[in-house]
PDB file of C-alpha atoms in Angstrom:
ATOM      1  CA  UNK A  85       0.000   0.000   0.000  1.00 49.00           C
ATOM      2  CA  UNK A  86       2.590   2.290   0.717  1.00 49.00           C
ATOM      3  CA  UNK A  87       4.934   1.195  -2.562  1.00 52.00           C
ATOM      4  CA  UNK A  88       1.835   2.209  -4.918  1.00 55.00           C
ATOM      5  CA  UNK A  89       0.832   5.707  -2.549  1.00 52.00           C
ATOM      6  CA  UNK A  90       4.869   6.084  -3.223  1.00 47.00           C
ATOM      7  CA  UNK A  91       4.662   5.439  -7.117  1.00 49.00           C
ATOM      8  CA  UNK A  92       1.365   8.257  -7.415  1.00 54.00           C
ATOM      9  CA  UNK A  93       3.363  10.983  -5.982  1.00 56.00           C
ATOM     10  CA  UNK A  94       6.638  10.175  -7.676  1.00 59.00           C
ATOM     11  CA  UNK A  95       4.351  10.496 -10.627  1.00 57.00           C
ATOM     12  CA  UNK A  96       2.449  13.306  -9.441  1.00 63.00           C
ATOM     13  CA  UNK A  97       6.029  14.954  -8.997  1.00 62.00           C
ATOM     14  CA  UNK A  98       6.736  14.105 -12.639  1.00 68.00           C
ATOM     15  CA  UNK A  99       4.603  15.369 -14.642  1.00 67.00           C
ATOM     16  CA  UNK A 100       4.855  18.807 -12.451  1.00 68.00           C
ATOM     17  CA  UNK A 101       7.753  18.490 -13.163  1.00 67.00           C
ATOM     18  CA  UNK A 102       7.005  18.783 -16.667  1.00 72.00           C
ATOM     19  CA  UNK A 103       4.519  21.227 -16.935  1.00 70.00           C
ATOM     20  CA  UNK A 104       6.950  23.734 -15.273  1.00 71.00           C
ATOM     21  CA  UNK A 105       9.964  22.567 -17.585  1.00 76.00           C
ATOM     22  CA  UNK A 106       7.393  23.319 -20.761  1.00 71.00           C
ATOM     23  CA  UNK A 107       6.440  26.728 -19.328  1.00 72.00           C
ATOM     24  CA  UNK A 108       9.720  27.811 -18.247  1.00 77.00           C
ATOM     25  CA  UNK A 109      11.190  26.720 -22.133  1.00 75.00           C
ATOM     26  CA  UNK A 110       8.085  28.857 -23.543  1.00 72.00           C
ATOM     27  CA  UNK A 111       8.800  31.621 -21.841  1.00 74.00           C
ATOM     28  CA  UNK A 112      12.398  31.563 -22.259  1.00 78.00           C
ATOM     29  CA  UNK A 113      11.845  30.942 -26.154  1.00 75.00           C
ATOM     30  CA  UNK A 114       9.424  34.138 -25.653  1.00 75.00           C
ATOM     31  CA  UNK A 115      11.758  36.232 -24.299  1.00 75.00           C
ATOM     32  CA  UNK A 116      14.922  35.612 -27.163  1.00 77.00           C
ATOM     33  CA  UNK A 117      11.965  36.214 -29.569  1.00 76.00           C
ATOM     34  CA  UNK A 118      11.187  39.622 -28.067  1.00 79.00           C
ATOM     35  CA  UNK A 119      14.715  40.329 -27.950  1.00 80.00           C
ATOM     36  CA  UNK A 120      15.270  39.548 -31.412  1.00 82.00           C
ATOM     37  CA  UNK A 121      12.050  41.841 -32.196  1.00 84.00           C
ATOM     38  CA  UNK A 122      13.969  45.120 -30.439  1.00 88.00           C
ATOM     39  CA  UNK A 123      17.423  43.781 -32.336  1.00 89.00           C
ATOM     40  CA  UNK A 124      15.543  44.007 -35.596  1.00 89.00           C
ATOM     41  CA  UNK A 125      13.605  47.719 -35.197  1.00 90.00           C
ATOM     42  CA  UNK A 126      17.066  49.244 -33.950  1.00 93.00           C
ATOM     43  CA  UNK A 127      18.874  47.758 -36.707  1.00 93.00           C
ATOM     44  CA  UNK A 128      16.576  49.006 -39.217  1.00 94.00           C
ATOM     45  CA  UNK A 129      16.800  52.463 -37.726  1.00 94.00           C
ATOM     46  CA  UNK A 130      20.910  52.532 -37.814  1.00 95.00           C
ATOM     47  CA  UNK A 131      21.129  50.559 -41.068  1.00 95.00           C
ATOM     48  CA  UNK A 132      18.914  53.949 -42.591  1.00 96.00           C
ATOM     49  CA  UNK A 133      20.304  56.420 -40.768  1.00 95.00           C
ATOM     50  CA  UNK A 134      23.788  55.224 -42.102  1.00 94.00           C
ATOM     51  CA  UNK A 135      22.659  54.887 -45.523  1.00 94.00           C
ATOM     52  CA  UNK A 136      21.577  58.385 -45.699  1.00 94.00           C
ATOM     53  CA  UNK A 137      24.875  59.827 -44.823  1.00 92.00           C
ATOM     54  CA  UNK A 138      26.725  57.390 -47.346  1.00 91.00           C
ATOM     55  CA  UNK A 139      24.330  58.331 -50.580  1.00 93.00           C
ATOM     56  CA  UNK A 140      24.105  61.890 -49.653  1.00 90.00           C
ATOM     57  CA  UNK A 141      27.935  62.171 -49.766  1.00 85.00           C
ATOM     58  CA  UNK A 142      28.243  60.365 -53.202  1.00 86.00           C
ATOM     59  CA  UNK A 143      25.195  61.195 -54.668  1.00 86.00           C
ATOM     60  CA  UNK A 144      26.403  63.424 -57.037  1.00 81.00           C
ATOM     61  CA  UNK A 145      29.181  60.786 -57.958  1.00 80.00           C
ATOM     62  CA  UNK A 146      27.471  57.496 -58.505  1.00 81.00           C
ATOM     63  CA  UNK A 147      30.444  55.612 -59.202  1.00 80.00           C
ATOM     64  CA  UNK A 148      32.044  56.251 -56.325  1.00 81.00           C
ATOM     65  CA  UNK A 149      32.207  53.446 -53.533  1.00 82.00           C
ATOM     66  CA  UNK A 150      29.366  54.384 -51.291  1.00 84.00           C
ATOM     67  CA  UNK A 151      31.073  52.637 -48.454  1.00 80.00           C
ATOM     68  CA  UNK A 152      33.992  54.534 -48.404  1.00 78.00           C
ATOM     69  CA  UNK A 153      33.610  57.406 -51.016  1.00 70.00           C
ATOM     70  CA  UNK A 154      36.316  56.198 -53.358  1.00 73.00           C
ATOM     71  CA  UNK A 155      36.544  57.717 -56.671  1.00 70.00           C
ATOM     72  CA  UNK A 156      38.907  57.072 -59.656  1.00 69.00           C
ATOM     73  CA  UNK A 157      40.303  60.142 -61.548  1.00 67.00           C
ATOM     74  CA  UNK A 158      39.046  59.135 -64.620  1.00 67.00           C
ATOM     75  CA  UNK A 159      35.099  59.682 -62.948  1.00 61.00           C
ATOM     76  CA  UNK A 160      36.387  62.681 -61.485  1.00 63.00           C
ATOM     77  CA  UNK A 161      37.453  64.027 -65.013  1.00 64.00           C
ATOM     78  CA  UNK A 162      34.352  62.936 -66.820  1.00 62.00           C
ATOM     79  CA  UNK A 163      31.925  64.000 -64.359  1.00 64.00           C
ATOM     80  CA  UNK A 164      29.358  66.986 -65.339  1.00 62.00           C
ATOM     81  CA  UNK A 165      30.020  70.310 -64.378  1.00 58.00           C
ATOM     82  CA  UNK A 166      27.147  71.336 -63.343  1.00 57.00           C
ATOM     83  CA  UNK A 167      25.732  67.918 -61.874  1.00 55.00           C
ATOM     84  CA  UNK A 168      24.480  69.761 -58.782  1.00 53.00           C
ATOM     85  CA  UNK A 169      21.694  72.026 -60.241  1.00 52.00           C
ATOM     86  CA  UNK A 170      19.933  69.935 -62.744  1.00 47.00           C
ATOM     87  CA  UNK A 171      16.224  69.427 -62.886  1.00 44.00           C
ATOM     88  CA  UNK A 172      15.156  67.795 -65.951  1.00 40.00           C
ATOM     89  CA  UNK A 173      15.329  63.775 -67.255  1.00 39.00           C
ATOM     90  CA  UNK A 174      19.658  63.832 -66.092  1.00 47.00           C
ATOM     91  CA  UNK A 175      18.622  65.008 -62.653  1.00 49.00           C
ATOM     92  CA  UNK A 176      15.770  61.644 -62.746  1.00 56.00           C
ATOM     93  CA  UNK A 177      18.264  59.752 -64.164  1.00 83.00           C
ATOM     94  CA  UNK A 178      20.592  60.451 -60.564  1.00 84.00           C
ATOM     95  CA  UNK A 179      17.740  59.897 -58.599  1.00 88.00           C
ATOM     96  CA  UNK A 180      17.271  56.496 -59.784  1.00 90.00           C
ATOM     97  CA  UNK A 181      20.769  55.138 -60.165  1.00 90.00           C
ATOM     98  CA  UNK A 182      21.104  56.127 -56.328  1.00 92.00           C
ATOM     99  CA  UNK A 183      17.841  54.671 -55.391  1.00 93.00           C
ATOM    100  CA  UNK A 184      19.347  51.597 -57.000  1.00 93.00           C
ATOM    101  CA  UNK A 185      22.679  51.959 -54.876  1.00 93.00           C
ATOM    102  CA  UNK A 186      21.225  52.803 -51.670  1.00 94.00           C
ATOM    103  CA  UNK A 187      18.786  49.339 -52.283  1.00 94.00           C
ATOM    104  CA  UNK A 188      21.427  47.301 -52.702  1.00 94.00           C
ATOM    105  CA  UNK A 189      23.642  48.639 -49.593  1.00 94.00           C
ATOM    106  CA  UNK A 190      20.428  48.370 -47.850  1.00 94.00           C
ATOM    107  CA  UNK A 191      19.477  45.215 -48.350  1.00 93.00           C
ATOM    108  CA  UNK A 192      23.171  43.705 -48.419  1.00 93.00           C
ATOM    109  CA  UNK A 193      23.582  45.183 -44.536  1.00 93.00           C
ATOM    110  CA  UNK A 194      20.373  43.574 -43.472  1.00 92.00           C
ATOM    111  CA  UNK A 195      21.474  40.554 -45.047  1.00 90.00           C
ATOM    112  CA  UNK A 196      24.511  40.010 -43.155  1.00 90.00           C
ATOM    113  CA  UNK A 197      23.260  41.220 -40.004  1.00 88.00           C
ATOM    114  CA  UNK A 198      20.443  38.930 -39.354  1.00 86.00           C
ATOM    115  CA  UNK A 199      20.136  35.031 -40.121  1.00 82.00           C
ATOM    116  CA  UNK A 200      19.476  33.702 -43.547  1.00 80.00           C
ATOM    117  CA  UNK A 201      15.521  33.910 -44.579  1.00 81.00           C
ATOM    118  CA  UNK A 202      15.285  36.356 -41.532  1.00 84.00           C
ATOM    119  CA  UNK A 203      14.878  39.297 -43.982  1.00 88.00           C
ATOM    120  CA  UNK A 204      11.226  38.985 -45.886  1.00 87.00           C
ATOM    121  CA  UNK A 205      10.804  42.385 -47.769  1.00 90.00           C
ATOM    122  CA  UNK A 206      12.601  45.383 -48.193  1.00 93.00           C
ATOM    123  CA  UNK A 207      11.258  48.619 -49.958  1.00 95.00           C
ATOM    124  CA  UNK A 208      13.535  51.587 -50.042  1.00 95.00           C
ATOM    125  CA  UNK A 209      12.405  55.015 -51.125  1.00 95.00           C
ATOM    126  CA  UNK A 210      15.017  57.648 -51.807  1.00 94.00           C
ATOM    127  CA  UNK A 211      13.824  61.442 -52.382  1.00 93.00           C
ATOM    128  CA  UNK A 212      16.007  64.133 -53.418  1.00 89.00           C
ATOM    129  CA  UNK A 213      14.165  67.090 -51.535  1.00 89.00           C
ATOM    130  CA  UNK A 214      15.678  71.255 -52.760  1.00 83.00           C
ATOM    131  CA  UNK A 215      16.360  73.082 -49.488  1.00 80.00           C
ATOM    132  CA  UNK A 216      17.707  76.147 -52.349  1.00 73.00           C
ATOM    133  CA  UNK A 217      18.646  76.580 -55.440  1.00 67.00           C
ATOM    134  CA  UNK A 218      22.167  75.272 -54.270  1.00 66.00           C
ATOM    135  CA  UNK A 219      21.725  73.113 -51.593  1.00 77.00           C
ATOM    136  CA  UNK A 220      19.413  70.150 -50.946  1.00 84.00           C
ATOM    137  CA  UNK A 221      18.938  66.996 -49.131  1.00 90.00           C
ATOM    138  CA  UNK A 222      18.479  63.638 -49.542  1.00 92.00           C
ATOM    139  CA  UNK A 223      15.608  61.733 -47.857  1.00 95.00           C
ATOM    140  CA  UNK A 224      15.187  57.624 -46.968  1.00 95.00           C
ATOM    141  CA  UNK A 225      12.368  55.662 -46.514  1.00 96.00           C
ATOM    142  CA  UNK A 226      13.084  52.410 -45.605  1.00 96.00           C
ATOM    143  CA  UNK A 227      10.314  50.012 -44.865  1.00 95.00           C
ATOM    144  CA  UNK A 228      11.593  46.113 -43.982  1.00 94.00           C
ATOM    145  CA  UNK A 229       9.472  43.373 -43.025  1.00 92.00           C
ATOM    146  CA  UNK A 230      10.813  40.629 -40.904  1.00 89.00           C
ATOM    147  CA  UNK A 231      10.155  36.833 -40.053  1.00 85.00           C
ATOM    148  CA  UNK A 232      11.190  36.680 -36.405  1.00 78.00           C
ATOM    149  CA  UNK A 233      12.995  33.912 -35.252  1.00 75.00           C
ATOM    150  CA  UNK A 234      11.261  31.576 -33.150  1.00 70.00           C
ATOM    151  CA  UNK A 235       7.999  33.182 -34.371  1.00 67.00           C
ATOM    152  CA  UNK A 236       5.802  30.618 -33.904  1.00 68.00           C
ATOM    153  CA  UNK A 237       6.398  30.737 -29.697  1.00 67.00           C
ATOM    154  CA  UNK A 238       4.887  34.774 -30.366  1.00 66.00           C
ATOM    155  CA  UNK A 239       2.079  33.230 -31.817  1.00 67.00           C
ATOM    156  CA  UNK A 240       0.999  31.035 -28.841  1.00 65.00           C
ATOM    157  CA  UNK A 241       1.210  34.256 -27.227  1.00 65.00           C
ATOM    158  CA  UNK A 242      -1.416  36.405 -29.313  1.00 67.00           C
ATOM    159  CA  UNK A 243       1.721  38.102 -31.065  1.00 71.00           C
ATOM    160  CA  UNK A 244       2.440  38.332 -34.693  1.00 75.00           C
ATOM    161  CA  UNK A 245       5.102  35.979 -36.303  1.00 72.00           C
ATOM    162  CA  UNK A 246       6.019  38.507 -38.858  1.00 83.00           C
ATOM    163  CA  UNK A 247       7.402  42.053 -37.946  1.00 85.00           C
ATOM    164  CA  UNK A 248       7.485  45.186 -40.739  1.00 90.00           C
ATOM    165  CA  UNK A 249       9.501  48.539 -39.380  1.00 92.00           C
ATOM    166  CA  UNK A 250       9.322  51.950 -41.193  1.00 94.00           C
ATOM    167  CA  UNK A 251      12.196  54.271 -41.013  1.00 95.00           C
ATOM    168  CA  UNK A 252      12.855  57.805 -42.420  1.00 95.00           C
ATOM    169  CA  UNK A 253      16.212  59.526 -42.498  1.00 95.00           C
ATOM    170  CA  UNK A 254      17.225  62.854 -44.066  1.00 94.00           C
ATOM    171  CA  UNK A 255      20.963  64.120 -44.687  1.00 92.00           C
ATOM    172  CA  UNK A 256      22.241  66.813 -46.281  1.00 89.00           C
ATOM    173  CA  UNK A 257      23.375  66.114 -49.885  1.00 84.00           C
ATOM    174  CA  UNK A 258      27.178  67.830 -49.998  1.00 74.00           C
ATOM    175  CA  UNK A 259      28.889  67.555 -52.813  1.00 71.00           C
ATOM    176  CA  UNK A 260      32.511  66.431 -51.148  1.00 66.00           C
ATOM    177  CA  UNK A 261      34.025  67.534 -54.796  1.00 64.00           C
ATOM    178  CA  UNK A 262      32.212  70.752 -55.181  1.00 66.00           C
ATOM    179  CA  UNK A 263      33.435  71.957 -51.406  1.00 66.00           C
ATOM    180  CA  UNK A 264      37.115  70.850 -52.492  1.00 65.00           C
ATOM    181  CA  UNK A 265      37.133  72.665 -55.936  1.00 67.00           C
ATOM    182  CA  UNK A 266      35.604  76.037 -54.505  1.00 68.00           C
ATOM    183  CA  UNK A 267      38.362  75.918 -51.378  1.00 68.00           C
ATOM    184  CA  UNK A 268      41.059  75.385 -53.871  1.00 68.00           C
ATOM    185  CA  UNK A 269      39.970  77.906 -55.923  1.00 64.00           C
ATOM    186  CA  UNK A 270      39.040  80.675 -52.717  1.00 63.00           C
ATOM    187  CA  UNK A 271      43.077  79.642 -51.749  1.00 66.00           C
ATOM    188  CA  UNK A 272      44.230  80.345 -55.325  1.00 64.00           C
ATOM    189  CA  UNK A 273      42.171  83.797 -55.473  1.00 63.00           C
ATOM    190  CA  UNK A 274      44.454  84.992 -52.422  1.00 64.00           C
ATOM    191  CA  UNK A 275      47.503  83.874 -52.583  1.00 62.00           C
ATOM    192  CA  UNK A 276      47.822  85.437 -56.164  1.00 57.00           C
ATOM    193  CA  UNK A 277      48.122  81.947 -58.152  1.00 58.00           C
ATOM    194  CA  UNK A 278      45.825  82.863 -60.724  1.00 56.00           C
ATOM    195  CA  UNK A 279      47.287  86.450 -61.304  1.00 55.00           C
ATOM    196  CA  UNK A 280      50.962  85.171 -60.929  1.00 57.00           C
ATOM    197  CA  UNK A 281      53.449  86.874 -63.623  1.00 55.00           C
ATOM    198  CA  UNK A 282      50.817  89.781 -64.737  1.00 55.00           C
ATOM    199  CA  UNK A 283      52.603  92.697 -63.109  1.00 60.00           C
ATOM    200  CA  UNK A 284      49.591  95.190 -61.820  1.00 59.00           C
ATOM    201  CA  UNK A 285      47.435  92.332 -60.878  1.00 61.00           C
ATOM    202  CA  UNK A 286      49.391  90.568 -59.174  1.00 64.00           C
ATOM    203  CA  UNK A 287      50.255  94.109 -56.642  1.00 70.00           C
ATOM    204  CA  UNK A 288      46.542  94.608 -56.530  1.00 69.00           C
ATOM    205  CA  UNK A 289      45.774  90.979 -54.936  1.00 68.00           C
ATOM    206  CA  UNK A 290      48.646  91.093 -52.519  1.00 72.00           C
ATOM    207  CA  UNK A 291      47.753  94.826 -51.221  1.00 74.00           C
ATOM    208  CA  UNK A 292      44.181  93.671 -50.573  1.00 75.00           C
ATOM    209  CA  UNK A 293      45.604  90.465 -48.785  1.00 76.00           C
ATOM    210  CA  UNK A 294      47.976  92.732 -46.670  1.00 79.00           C
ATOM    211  CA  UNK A 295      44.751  95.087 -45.209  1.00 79.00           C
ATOM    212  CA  UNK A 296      42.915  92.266 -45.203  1.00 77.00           C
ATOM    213  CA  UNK A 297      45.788  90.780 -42.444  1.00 79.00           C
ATOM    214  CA  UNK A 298      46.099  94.253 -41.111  1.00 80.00           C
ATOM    215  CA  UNK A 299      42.637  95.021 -40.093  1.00 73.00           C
ATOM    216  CA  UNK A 300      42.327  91.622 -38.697  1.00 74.00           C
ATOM    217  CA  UNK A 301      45.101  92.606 -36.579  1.00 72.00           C
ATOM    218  CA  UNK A 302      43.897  96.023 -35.062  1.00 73.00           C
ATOM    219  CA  UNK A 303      40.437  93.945 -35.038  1.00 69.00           C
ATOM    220  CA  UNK A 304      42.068  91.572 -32.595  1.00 62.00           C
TER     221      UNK A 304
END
């Protein structure tokens, strides 16, 4: 009698036992899932933000690297001169070869950041938006759907399997070769490059250079 009162609790104790070891594994499954959730919205957000900065600096020179900005001097010589204030079927032309670029950084980042088949759908939106006739900015819309790992624990929970984040980032679209020729050519102006060998000129350039330096000096 007290063998089989000894067997029922042992298998009482059991099967507790396993009722507490499936929770505990749900929960714990729940909570990487969740995690993985956050990992995947605050990727999305730095994955935009940091393609905005990278097309924005090379827009103007597609064939740049748009990792690192690398340009040969044979795109630097064939590039137009006045790239930056087009409007018409060249200026749609840009837009859509960087749309292109950005889609592919985009969706190579994601790639490698996440697990294979994590990534579902990407959609990326770039907008070239004029702030002035000489400056603009570029803006990124980047909407990526997700299949969350160990999805189908969320779904015993009432949440969704599949995840889709929207993010929107705007930099400002410099044109690294534009700022480089107009310093160059501001340093060229006042040291008297440009006006080197033509006698009156020349005395003109470095008399406005010297009160320039001279009223800075009283100034100070």
């Amino acid at each position: 009698m007290k063998r089989g009162k000894f067997l029922q609790e042992s298998g009482a104790v059991m099967l507790e036992g396993m009722v507490v070891m499936v929770v505990t594994m749900l929960v714990l499954v729940w909570l990487l899932a969740v995690g993985f959730i956050y990992y995947q919205r605050y990727l999305t957000t730095v994955v935009t933000n940091d393609a905005a900065v990278k097309i924005a600096s090379t827009y103007h020179n597609p064939d740049s690297d748009i990792i690192m900005g690398y340009i040969t001097t044979e795109d630097v010589s064939a590039r137009d001169l006045y790239r930056g204030y087009g409007r018409g079927s060249s200026a749609g032309n840009l837009l859509e070869v960087n749309e292109r670029r950005t889609t592919e950084y985009v969706k190579y980042v994601l790639d490698k950041a996440n697990f294979s088949g994590v990534v579902d759908d990407v959609d990326v939106r770039l907008e070239l938006v004029a702030d002035s006739y000489v400056r603009s900015h570029v803006k990124l819309t980047v909407t990526c759907t997700y299949r969350t790992p160990f999805g189908e624990v969320l779904g015993v929970f009432g949440m969704r399997g599949k995840q889709t984040y929207s993010v929107v980032s705007c930099s400002d679209c410099t044109d690294i070769l534009n700022y480089y020729s107009t310093v160059s050519f501001a340093d060229a102006i006042t040291d008297g490059t440009y006006s080197k060998g033509t006698g009156i000129v020349d005395s003109v350039v470095k008399l406005l250079n010297t009160l320039v330096k001279t009223y800075n000096h009283f100034r100070s």
